[in-house]
Coordinates of C-alpha atoms in Angstrom, one line a residue:
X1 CA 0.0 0.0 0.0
X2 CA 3.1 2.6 0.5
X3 CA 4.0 1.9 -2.9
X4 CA -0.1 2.1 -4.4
X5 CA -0.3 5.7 -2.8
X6 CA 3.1 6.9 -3.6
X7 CA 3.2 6.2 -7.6
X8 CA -0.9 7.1 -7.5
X9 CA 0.4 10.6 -6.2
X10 CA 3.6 10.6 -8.7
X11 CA 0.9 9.8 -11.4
X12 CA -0.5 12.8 -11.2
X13 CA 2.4 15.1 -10.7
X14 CA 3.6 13.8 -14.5
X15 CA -0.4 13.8 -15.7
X16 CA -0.1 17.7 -14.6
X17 CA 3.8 18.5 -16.0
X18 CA 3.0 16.4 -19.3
X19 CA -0.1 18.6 -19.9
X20 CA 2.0 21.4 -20.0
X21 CA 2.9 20.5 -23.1
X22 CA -0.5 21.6 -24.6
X23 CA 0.1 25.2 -24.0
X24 CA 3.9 25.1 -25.4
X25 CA 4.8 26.9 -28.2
X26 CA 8.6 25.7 -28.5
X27 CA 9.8 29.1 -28.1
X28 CA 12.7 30.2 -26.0
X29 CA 10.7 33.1 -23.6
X30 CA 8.0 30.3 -23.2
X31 CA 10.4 27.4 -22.5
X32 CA 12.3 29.3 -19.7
X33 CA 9.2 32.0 -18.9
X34 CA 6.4 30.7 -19.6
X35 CA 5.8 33.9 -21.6
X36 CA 5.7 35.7 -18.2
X37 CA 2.4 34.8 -18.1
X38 CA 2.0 32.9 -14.7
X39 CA -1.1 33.6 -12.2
X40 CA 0.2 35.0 -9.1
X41 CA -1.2 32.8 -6.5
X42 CA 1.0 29.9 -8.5
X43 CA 4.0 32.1 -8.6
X44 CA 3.5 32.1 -4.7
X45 CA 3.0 28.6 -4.8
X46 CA 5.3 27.2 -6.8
X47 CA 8.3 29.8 -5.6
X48 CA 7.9 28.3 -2.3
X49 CA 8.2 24.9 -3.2
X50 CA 11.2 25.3 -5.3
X51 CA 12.4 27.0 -2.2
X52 CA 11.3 24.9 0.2
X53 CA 12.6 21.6 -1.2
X54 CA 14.6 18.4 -0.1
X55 CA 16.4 20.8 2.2
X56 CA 12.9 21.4 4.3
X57 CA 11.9 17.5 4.0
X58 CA 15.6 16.0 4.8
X59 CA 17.8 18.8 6.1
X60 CA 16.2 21.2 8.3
X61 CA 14.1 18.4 10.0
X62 CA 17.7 16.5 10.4
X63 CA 19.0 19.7 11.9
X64 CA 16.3 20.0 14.0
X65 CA 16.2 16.8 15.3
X66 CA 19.8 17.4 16.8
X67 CA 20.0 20.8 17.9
X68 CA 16.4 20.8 19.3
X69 CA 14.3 24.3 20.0
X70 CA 17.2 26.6 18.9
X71 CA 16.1 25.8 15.1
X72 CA 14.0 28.0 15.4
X73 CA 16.0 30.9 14.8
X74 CA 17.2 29.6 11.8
X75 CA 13.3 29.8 10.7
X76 CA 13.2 33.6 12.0
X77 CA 16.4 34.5 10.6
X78 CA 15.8 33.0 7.5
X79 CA 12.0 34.5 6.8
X80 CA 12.6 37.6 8.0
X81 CA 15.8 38.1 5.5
X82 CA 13.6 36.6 2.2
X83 CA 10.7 38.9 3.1
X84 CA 13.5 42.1 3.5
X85 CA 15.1 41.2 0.2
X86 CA 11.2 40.8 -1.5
X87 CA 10.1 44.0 -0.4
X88 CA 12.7 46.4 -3.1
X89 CA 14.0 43.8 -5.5
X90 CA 11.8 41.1 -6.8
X91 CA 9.2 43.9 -8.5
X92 CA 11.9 46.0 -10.2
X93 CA 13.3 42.3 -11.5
X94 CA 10.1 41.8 -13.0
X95 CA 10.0 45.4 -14.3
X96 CA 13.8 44.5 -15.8
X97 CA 12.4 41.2 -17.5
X98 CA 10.4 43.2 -19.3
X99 CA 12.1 46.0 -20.6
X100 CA 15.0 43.6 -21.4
X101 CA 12.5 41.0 -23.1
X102 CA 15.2 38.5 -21.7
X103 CA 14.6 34.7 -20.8
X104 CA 17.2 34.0 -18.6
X105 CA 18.4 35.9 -15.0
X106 CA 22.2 36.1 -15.8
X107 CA 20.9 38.1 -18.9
X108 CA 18.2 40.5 -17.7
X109 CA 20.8 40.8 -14.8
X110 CA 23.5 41.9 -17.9
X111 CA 21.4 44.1 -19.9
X112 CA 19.4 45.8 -16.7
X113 CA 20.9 49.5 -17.2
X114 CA 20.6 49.3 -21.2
X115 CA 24.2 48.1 -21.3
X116 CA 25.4 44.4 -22.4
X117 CA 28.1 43.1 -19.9
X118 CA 28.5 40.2 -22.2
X119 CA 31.6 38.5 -20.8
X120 CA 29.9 39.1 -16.8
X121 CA 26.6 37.0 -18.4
X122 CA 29.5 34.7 -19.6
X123 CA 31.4 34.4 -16.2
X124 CA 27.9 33.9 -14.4
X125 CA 26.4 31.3 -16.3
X126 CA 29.6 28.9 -15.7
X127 CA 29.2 30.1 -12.0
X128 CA 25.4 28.7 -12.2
X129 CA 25.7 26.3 -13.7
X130 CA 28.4 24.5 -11.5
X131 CA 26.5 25.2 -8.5
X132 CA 23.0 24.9 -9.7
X133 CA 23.9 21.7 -10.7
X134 CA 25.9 20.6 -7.5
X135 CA 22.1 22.2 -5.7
X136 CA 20.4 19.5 -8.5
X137 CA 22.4 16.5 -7.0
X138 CA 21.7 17.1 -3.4
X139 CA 17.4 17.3 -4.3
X140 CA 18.6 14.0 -6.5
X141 CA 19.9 12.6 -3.6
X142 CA 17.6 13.4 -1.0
X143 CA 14.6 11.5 -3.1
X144 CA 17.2 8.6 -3.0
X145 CA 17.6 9.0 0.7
X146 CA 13.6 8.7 1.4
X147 CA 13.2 5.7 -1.1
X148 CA 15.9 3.9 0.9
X149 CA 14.5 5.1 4.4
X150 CA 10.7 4.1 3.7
X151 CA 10.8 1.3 0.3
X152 CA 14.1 -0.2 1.3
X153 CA 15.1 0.8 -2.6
X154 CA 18.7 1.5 -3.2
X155 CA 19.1 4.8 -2.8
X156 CA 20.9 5.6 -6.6
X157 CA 17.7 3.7 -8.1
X158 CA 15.6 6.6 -6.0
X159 CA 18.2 9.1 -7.4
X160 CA 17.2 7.8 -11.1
X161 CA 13.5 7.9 -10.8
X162 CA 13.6 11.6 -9.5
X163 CA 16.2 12.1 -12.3
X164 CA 14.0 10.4 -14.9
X165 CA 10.5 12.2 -13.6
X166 CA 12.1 15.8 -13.5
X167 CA 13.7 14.8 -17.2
X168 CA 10.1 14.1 -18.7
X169 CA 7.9 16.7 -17.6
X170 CA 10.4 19.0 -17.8
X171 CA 11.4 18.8 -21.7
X172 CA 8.0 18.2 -22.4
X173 CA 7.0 21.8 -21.3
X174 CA 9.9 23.7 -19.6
X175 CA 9.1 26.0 -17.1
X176 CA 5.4 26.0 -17.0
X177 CA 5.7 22.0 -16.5
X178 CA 7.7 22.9 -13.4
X179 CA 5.3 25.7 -12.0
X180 CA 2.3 23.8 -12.6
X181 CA 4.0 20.9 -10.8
X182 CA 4.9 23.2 -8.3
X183 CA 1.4 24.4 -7.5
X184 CA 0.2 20.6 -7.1
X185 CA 3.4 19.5 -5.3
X186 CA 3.1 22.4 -2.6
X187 CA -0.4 21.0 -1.8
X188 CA 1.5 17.6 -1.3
X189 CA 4.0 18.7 0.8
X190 CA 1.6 20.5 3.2
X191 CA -0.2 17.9 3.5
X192 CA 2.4 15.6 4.4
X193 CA 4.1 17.9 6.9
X194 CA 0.6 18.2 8.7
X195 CA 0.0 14.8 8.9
X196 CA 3.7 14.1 10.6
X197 CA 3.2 17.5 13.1
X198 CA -0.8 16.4 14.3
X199 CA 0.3 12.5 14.4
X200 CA 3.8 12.8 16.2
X201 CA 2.2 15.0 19.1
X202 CA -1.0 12.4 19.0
X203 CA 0.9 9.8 19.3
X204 CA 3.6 11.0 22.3
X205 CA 0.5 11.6 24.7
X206 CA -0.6 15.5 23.4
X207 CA 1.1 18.8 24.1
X208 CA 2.1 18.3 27.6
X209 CA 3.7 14.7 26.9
X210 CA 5.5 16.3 24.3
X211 CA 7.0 18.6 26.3
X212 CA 7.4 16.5 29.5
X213 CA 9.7 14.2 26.4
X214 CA 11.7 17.6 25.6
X215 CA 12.4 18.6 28.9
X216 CA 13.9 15.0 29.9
X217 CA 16.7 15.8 26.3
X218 CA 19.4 17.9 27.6
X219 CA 19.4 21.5 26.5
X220 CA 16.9 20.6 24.1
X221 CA 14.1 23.5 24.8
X222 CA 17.2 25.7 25.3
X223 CA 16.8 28.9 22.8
X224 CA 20.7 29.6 22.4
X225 CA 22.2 27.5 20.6
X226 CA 25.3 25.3 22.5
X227 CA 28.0 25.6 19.8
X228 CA 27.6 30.0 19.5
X229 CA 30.8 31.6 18.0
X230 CA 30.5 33.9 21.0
X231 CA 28.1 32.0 24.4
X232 CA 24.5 34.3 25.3
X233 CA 22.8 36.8 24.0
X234 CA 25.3 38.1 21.6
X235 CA 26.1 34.9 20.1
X236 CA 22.4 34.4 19.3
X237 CA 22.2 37.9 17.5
X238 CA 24.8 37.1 15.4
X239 CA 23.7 34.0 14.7
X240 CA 20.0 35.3 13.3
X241 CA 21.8 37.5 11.4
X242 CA 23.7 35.3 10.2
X243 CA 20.5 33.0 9.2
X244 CA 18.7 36.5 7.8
X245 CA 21.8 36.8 5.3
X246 CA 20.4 32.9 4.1
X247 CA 16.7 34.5 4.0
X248 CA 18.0 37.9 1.9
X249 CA 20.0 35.1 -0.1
X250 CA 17.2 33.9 -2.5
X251 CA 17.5 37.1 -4.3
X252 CA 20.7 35.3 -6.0
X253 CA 19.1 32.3 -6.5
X254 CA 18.2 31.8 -10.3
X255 CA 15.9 29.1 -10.1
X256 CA 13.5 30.6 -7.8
X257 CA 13.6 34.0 -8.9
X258 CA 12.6 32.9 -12.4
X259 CA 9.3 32.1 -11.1
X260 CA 9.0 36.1 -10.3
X261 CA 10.3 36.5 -13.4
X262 CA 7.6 34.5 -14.8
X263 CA 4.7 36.6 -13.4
X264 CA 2.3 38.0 -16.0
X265 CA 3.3 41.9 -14.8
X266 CA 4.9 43.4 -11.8
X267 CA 1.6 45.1 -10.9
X268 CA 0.6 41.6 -9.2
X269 CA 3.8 41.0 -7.3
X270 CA 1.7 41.7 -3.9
X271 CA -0.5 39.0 -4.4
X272 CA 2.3 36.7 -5.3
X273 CA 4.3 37.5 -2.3
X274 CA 1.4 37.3 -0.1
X275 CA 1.1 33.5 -1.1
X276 CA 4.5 33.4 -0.9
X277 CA 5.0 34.3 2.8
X278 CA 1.8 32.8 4.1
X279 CA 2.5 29.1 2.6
X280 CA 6.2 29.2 4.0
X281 CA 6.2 30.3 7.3
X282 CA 3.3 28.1 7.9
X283 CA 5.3 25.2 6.0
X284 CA 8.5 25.8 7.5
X285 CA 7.2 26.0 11.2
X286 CA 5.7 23.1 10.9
X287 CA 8.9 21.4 9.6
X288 CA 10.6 22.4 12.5
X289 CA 7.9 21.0 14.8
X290 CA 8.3 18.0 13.4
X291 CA 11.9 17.9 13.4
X292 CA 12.0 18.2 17.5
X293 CA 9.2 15.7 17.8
X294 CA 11.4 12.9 16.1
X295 CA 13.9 13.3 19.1
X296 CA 10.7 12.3 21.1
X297 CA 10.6 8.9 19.5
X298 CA 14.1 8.7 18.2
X299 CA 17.0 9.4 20.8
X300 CA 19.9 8.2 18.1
X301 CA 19.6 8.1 14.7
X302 CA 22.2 6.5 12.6
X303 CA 21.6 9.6 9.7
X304 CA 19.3 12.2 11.2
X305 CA 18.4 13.4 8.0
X306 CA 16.4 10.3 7.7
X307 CA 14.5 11.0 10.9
X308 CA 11.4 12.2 9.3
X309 CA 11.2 8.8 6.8
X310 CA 11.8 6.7 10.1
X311 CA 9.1 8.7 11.7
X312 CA 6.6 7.9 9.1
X313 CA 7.6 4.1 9.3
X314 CA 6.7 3.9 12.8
X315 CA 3.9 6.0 13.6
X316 CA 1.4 5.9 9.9
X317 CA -0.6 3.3 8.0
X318 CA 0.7 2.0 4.9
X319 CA -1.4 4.5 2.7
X320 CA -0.3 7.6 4.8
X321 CA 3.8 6.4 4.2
X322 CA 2.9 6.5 0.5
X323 CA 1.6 10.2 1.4
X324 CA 4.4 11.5 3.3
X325 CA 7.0 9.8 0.8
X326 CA 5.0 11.2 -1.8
X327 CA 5.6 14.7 -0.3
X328 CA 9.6 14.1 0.2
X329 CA 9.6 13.3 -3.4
X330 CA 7.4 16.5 -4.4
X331 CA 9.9 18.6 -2.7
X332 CA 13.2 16.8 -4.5
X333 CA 11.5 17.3 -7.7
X334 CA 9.8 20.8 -7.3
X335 CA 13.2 22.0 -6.8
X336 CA 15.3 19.6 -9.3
X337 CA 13.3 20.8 -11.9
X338 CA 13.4 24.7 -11.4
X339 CA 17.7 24.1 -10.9
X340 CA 18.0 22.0 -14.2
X341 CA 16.3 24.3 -16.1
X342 CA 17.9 27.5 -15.0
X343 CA 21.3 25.5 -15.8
X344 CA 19.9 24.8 -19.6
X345 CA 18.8 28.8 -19.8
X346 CA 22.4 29.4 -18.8
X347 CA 24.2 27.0 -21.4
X348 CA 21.9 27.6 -24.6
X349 CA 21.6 31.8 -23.7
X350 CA 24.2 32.9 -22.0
X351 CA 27.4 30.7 -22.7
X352 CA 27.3 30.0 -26.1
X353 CA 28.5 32.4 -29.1
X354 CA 25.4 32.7 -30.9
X355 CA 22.0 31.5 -28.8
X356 CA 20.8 28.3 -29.0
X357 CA 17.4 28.8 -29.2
X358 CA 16.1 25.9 -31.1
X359 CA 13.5 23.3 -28.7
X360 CA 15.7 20.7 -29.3
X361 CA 18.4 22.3 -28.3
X362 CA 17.0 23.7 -25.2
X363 CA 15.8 20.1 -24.3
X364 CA 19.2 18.7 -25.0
X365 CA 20.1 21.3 -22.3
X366 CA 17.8 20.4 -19.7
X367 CA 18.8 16.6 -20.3
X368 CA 22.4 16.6 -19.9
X369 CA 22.5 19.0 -16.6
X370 CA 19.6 16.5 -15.4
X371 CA 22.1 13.2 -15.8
X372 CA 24.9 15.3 -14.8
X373 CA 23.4 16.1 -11.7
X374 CA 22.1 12.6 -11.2
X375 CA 26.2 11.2 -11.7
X376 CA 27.3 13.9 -8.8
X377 CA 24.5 12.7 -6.7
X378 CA 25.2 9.1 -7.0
X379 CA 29.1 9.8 -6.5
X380 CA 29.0 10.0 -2.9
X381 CA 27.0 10.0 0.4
X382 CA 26.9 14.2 0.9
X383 CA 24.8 15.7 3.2
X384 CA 21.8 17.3 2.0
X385 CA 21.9 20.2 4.6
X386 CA 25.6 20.9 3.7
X387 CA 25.9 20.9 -0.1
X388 CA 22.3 22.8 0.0
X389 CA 23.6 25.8 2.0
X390 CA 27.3 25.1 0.2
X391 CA 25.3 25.7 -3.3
X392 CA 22.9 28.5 -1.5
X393 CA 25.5 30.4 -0.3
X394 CA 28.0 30.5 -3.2
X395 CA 25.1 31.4 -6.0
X396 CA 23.9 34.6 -3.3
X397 CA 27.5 35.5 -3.0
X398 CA 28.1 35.9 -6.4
X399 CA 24.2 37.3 -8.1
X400 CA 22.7 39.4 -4.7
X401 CA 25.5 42.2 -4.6
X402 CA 24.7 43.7 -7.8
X403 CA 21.3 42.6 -7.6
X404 CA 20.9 44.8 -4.5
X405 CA 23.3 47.9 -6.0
X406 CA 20.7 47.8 -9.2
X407 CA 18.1 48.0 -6.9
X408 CA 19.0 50.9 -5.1
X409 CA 19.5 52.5 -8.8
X410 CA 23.2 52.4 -8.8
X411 CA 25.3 51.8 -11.7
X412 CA 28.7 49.6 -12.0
X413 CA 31.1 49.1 -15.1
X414 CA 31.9 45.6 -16.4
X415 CA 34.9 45.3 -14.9
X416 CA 33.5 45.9 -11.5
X417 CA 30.5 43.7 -11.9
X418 CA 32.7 40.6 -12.5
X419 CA 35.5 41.8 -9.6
X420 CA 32.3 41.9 -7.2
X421 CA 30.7 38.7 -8.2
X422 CA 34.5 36.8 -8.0
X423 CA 35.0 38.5 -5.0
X424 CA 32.0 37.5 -3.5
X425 CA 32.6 33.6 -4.5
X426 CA 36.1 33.7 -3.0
X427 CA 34.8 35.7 0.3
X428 CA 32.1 32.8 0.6
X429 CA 34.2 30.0 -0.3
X430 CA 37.6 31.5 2.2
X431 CA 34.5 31.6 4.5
X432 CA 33.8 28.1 4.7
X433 CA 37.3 26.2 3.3
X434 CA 40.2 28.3 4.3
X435 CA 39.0 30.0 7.5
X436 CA 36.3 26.9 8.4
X437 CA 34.0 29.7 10.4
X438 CA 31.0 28.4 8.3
X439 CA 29.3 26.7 11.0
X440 CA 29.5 29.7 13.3
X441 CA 28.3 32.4 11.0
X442 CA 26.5 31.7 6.9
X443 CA 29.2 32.0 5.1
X444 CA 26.8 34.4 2.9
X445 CA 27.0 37.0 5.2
X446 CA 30.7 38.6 4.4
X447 CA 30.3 36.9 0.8
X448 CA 27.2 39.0 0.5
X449 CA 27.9 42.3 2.6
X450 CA 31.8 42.5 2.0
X451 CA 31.3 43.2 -2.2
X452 CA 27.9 45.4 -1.7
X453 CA 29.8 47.5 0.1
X454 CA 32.7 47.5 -1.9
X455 CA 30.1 48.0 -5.1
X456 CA 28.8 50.8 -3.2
X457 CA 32.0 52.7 -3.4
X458 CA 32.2 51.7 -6.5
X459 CA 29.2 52.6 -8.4
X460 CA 27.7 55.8 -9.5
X461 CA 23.8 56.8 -9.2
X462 CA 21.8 55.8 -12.6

């Protein structure tokens, strides 16, 4: 019965991407933009899936499950940076998109003053497309993770069928395949985290059992975290902020930013970001409830990013596994698709001589990142959490500075543009590699902040 309800619910994910196809017209703004056409409740929707993703199912509920009550922070931090970033730059994006009449984000990004930075749109589509694809594999792997945790599959032959789904529906009708998905998928996912949240408390004797269960975890309920860069009060500030630098962070991220890109005009972009906000922090609190309640039934997990798979195993009917597996896999794939396509945008219009514009060509595209996304993720045992925020990080780093100078209506040379986006990359990466201070302060904070302000300096009013 896990398996009945779990391909019945897969069924119709690729019933709604294939249908897609009706509407496709085979050119490149539709392919990659759906000729900007999108509804904004489903931009909402669907940008908050592709945000959401394996990282919520498998990663944040692993985190959770060790670190206990000081997750939460993480949540705030995070939220609070997205909605500071959404309120100046996702409408004038939209407003670029237009006047650019550009399909992809490294080129509305390189054309957004009237100018044509060609060799920057070069420079950042190899940047993309190394890391979007690096982001691809960990979604890849996480649906292999759940397969192995709840079917006993191998966990490469979960890999493939995410690969092989995303692959399908995706060059059959490119980016509105992947936002229509999205809209079902979030509905999934909701569902699936509800379930977990109202079951797991049911099932460890209500609220005050819950707690009682907590209380008896050491420094579980405690709000600062135990590992803080600097112990109390302090530590915990710069640790939100830290987390608020991840939330401003999905203004560099291609793939979801596309999906405001894809909105029919920027007039709508409240509505949009009022679905937006509403569906995630709902979403994401309840994710981190149900990360601390699998410490309540779990006190040591082999892999705690399979705690929520476990949980599911131990606590549901048959049918309901096939649910809550059914929602892992909607998160993998509602991300996996939105990253493979922004990788083929990046190879057919940015990096190549002369566009690449015919549909085969863009399909070709979206295949090969696809498979080699799927080889990376079946080439080791990384963890989700990590190469997520590895991936995250890196891609804000190098897009959000200038992002955030255009948005303020300053202007940067060439030159400049491609120092700042290096500089960030190398800020980020010293960050995390050289310096190793990553898992005391998000590496995107100084790989964000350090070339903003630099840019600042830099740049001249438009």
């Amino acid at each position: 019965m896990i398996t009945a309800s779990f391909l019945v619910i897969l069924f119709i994910f690729l019933a709604i991407g294939l249908s897609s196809a009706r509407k496709a017209t085979g050119e490149r703004n539709d392919y990659y933009l759906a000729d900007s056409s999108v509804a904004p409740w489903l931009v909402g929707l669907s940008a908050v899936a592709t945000n959401n993703s394996g990282y919520m199912f498998i990663g944040v509920i692993g985190y959770t499950y060790d670190v206990g009550l000081a997750a939460i922070w993480l949540m705030i931090g995070w939220i609070f940076g997205d909605f500071l970033g959404s309120t100046f730059i996702h409408k004038r994006l939209r407003a670029a998109t237009g006047a650019t009449k550009e399909a992809s984000f490294a080129a509305v990004m390189a054309r957004w003053n009237g100018e044509e930075f060609a060799i920057w749109r070069r420079l950042a589509a190899i940047i993309m497309i190394v890391f979007l694809v690096a982001y691809a594999a960990a979604q890849i792997s996480a649906g292999g993770k759940a397969l192995d945790g709840v079917l006993g599959i191998e966990a490469w032959q979960g890999a493939i069928a995410v690969a092989v789904m995303v692959v399908v529906y995706s060059i059959a009708g490119g980016i509105r395949a992947s936002i229509w998905t999205d809209g079902a998928q979030s509905i999934v996912m909701l569902i699936a985290m509800t379930i977990m949240f109202v079951v797991g408390i049911v099932g460890a004797g209500g609220v005050s059992g819950v707690i009682e269960q907590w209380q008896a975890v050491p420094d579980y309920l405690d709000l600062f975290p135990q590992d803080l860069l600097i112990p109390g009060f302090g530590g915990m500030i710069l640790f939100v902020v830290g987390w608020m630098f991840a939330g401003l962070s999905v203004v560099g991220q291609p793939h979801i930013m596309v999906r405001f890109m894809a909105l029919k005009d920027e007039r709508s972009m409240g509505r949009a970001r009022a679905w937006y906000y509403f569906y995630f922090t709902l979403f994401y609190a309840l994710a981190t409830g149900v990360g601390m309640l699998t410490r309540v039934y779990f006190a040591e997990l082999p892999d705690p990013e399979m705690a929520l798979p476990t949980m599911a195993l131990e606590l549901l009917p048959p049918v309901m596994v096939g649910v809550i597996l059914a929602g892992i896999f909607a998160a993998t794939m509602s991300t996996a698709d939105s990253l493979v396509l922004s990788s083929s945008a990046a190879i057919t219009h940015d990096i190549a001589p002369g566009r690449l514009e015919a549909p085969w060509m863009m399909k070709a595209a979206t295949a090969l990142t696809t498979f080699v996304a799927l080889g990376l993720a079946l080439s080791g045992n990384q963890s989700v959490f990590d190469l997520v925020v590895l991936a995250w990080s890196t891609l804000a780093s190098a897009f959000a500075p200038l992002l955030l100078l255009y948005s303020l209506n300053r202007r940067v040379s060439e030159p400049v543009a491609i120092m700042l986006m290096f500089l960030g990359v190398g800020v980020a990466l010293g960050w995390r590699f050289v310096l190793g201070w990553n898992g005391d302060i998000y590496e995107g904070l100084p790989g964000i902040l350090v070339p903003t302000v630099l840019g600042y300096l830099l740049s001249t009013r438009v």
